[in-house]
Coordinates of C-alpha atoms in Angstrom, one line a residue:
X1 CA 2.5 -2.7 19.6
X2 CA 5.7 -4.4 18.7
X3 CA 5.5 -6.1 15.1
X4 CA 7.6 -8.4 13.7
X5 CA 10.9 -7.6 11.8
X6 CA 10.6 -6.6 7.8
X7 CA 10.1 -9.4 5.5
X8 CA 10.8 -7.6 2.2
X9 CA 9.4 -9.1 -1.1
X10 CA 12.0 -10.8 -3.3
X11 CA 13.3 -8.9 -6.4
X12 CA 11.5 -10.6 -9.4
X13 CA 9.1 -12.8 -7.7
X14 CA 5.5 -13.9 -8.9
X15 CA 2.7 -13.4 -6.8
X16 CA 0.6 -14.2 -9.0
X17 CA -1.9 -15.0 -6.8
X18 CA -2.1 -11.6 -5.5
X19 CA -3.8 -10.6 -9.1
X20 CA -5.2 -13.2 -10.4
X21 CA -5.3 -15.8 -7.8
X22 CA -7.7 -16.2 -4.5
X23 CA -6.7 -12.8 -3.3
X24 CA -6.9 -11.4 -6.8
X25 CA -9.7 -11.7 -9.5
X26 CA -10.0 -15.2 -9.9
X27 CA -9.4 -14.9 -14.0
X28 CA -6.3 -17.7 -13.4
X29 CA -6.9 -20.7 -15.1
X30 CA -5.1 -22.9 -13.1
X31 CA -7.9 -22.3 -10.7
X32 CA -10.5 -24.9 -12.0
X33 CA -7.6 -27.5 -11.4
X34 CA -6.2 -26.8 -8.4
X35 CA -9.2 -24.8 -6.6
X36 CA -6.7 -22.9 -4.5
X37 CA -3.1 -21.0 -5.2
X38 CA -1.5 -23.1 -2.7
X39 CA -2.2 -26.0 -4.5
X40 CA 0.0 -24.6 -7.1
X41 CA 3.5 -25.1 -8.4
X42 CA 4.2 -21.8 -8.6
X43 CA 3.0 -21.1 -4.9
X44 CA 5.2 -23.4 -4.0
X45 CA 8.3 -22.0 -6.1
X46 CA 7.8 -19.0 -4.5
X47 CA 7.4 -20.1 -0.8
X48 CA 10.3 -22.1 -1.6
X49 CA 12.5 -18.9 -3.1
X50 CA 11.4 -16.6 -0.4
X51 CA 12.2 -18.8 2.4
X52 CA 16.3 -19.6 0.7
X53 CA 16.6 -16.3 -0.4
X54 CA 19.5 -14.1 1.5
X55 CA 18.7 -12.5 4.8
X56 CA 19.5 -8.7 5.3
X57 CA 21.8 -7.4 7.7
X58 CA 20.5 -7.3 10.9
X59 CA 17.4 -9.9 10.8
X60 CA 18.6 -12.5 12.8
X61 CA 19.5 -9.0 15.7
X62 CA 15.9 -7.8 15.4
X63 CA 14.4 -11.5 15.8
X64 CA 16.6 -12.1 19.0
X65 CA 15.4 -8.7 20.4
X66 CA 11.9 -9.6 19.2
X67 CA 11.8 -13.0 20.5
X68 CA 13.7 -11.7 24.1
X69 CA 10.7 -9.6 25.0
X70 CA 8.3 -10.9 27.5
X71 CA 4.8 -12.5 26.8
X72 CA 3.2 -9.6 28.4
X73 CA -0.5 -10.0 26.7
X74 CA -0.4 -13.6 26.8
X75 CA 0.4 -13.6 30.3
X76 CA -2.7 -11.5 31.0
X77 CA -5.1 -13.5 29.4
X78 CA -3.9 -16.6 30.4
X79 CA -7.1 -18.6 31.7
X80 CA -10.6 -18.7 30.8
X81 CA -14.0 -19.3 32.6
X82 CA -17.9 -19.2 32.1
X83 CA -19.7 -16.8 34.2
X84 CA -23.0 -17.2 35.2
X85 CA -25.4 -15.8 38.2
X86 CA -27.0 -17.9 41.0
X87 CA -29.0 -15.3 42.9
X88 CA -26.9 -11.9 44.0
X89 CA -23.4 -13.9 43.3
X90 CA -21.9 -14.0 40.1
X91 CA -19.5 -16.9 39.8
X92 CA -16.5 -18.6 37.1
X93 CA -15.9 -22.4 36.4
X94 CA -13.3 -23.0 34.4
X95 CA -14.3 -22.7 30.2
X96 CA -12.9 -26.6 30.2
X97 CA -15.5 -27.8 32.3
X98 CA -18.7 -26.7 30.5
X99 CA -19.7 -29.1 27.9
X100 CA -23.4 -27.4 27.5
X101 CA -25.5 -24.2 28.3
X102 CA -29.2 -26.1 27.6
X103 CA -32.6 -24.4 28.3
X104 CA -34.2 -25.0 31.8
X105 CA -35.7 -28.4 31.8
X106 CA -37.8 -29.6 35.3
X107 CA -35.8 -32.6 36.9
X108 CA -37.6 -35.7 38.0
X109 CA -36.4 -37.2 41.5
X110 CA -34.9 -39.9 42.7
X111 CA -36.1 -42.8 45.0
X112 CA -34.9 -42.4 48.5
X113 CA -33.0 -39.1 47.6
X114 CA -35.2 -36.6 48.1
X115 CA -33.9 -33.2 48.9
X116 CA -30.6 -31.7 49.7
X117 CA -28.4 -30.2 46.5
X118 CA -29.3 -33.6 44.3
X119 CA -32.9 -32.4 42.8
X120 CA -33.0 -35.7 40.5
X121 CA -32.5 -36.1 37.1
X122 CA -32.9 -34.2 33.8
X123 CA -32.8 -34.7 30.0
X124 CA -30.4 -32.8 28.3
X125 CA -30.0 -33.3 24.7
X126 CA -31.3 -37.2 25.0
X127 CA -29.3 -37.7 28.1
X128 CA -30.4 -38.2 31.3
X129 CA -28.1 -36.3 33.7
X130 CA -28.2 -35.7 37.2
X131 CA -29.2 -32.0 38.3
X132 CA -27.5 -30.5 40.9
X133 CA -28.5 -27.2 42.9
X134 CA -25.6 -25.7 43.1
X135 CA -26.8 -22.6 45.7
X136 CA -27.8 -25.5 48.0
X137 CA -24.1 -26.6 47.9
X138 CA -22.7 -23.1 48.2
X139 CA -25.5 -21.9 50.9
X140 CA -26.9 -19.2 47.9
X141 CA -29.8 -17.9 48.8
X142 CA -31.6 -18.2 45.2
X143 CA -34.7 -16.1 46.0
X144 CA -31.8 -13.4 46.6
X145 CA -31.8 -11.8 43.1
X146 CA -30.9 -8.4 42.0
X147 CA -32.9 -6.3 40.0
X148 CA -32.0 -6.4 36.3
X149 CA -32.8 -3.4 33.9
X150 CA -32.0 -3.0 30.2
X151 CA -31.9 -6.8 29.9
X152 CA -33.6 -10.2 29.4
X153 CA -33.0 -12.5 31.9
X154 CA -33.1 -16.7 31.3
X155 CA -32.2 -19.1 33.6
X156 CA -30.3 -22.0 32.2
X157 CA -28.8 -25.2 32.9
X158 CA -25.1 -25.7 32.6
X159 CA -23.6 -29.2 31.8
X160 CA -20.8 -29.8 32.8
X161 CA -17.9 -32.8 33.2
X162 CA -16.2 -33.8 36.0
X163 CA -13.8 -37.1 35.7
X164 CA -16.3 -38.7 33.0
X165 CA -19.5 -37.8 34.7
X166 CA -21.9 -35.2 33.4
X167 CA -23.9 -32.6 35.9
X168 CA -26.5 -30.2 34.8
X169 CA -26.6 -26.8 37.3
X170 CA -29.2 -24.8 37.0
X171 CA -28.0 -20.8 37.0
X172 CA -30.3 -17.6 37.1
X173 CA -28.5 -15.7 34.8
X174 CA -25.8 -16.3 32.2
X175 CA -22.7 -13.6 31.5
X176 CA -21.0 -16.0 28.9
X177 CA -17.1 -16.8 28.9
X178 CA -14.7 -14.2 30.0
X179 CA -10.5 -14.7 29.8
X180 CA -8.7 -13.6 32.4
X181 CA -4.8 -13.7 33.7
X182 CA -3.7 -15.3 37.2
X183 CA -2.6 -12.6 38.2
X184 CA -5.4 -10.6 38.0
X185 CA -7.6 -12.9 40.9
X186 CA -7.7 -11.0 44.0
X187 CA -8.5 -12.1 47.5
X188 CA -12.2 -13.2 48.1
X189 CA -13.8 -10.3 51.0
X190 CA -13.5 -11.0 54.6
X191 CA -17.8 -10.7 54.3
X192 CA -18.0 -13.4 51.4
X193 CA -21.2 -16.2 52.7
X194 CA -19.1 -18.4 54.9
X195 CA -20.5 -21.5 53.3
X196 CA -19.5 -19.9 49.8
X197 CA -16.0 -18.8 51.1
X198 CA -14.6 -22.5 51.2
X199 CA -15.4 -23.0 47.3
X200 CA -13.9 -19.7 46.3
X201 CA -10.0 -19.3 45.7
X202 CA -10.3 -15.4 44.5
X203 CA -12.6 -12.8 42.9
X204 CA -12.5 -11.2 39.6
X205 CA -13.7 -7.3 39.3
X206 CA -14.8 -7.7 35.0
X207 CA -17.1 -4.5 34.3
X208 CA -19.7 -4.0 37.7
X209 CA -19.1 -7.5 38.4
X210 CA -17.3 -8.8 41.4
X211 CA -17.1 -12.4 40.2
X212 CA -16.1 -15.5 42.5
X213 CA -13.7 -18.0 40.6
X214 CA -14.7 -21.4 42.5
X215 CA -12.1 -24.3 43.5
X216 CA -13.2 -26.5 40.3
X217 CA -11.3 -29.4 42.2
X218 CA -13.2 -29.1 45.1
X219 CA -16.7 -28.3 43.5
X220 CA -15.9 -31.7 41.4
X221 CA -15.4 -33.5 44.4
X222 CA -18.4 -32.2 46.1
X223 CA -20.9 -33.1 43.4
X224 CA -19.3 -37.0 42.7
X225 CA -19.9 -37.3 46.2
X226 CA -23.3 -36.4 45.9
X227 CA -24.1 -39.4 43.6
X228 CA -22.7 -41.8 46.1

């Protein structure tokens, strides 16, 4: 792991707080006053000696080289996504999305819209939100489950916000957030569910897992046009 160039502590300066400041013993008195070294005067003189005291040779060379060498772990890790389980398929909205993970609650229906991926509505915190079965919309057979052993499984409902407007998805099975890079996102399988292929742009292999990472444009789209 690359580390930044040396720093070296300046002849004659007190760090004071280092003994008996917040990172020391507490025994300063200045303490009771200012509650934290920082606050202090002589902090401050020495944050303002070490940053106008002379650089060595070579410090501004080893910066440049330092600075000059790609972003390799940030571009790895790049994007983030909740993963969560509706019947065999494991699945990623985007972390930005998800305002909520809230227990399962029954939704009530809806006059004259009975059926289809809109299941009514639910509270959710105080809120009535609309609940959306997401497998209907992705043609997920729910009853399609895997067995799990070693583990408790809880279904949940996820709320989530798409241009202002809150949906709660109930999910079988919750993996929790997982960060990922671009580049990592492979092509979705030739045999993916037709109906489920159209809402995935890649797959993710993260442990066992072979996780679909769904078109969050498109999803959003298809559940505002549910509410119309």
């Amino acid at each position: 792991m690359t580390t930044a160039p040396d720093q070296p502590h300046a002849p004659g300066l007190d760090d004071c707080w280092n003994s008996i400041g917040v990172a020391g013993d507490l025994s300063c008195p200045k303490l009771e006053q200012h509650v934290h070294c920082r606050n202090c005067d002589v902090y401050e003189g020495a944050a303002r000696h070490s940053m106008q005291r002379p650089v060595g040779p070579g410090y501004r060379e080893d910066w440049a080289a330092l600075l000059r060498q790609p972003q390799a772990e940030r571009a790895r890790h790049d994007s983030s996504g909740l993963v969560f389980r509706l019947g065999r398929e494991w699945l990623l909205l985007p972390t930005r999305m998800v305002t909520a993970v809230a227990p399962l609650a029954p939704s009530h229906s809806l006059p004259h819209r009975s059926g289809g991926a809109l299941t009514g509505i639910v509270n959710v915190g105080g809120t009535l939100t609309p609940s959306i079965a997401l497998a209907s919309l992705l043609g997920i057979d729910e009853n399609d489950a895997p067995v799990q052993g070693g583990r408790h499984v809880f279904a949940r409902l996820l709320v989530i916000v798409w241009e202002e407007q809150r949906f709660a998805l109930p999910v079988a099975d919750l993996h929790g957030i997982l960060r990922y890079g671009a580049a990592q996102v492979g092509a979705p399988a030739a045999t993916l569910n037709k109906g489920l292929q159209r809402f995935i742009t890649g797959v993710l292999s993260h442990d066992a897992m072979r996780i679909g990472v769904l078109d969050a444009p498109l999803i959003g789209h298809q559940l505002t046009r549910l509410l119309r």
